[in-house]
Amino acid sequence: TVVVTSDDLPPDLVVASVTVPTKAGARAAINVSDTTRNPGEGAAGPDLLLIEQQITDALATAAAQVA
């Protein structure tokens, strides 16, 4: 029987806040910032927050009506 015991302390990354503008024009660049915290006991390297752009059904419908 082999028992493996690890003393590695894992990080626990949590996105504490995300800041985005309340308005932006079509095809306009926007600034997005985040604060990521590590309440875990282990060290963590740099984080990367991926932002995905989504269009709601209401906005898609409005855009189709304008076009």
XYZ file of C-alpha atoms in Angstrom:
67
model
C 0.000 0.000 0.000
C 1.294 3.421 -0.972
C -0.009 6.603 0.647
C 0.864 9.931 -0.938
C 0.544 12.987 1.246
C 0.928 16.401 -0.320
C 1.790 19.564 1.550
C 0.981 21.733 -1.490
C -1.321 24.587 -0.602
C -3.448 25.466 -3.641
C -4.366 29.015 -4.622
C -8.022 29.993 -4.636
C -8.487 32.822 -7.129
C -11.675 34.886 -6.814
C -12.692 37.785 -9.048
C -13.557 40.424 -6.443
C -14.681 43.163 -8.833
C -14.995 44.036 -12.511
C -15.310 47.617 -13.748
C -16.832 48.395 -17.144
C -18.344 51.549 -18.643
C -22.128 51.897 -18.495
C -22.293 53.099 -22.109
C -20.240 52.655 -25.266
C -20.745 53.445 -28.907
C -20.866 50.859 -31.654
C -17.403 49.451 -32.408
C -15.903 51.667 -29.692
C -12.990 50.476 -27.596
C -13.754 50.222 -23.888
C -11.587 49.826 -20.797
C -12.297 46.872 -18.535
C -10.461 46.300 -15.265
C -10.700 43.638 -12.603
C -9.435 42.878 -9.118
C -8.586 39.245 -8.457
C -7.872 38.099 -4.923
C -6.283 34.927 -3.603
C -7.839 33.977 -0.253
C -6.190 30.544 -0.551
C -3.044 29.610 1.291
C -0.965 28.850 -1.799
C 0.810 31.291 -4.064
C -0.711 32.052 -7.456
C 0.917 33.313 -10.617
C -0.514 36.073 -12.819
C -4.196 35.779 -13.647
C -5.978 36.357 -16.945
C -9.629 37.392 -16.955
C -11.363 36.587 -20.225
C -14.221 38.908 -21.135
C -16.882 37.622 -23.505
C -19.119 40.046 -25.347
C -22.752 39.028 -25.411
C -25.745 40.598 -27.114
C -29.124 40.071 -25.489
C -32.161 39.106 -27.548
C -33.629 42.585 -27.048
C -30.530 44.308 -28.468
C -30.334 41.891 -31.382
C -33.999 42.516 -32.184
C -33.531 46.296 -31.984
C -30.470 46.150 -34.253
C -32.361 44.061 -36.803
C -35.202 46.609 -36.835
C -32.790 49.498 -37.410
C -31.032 47.699 -40.276
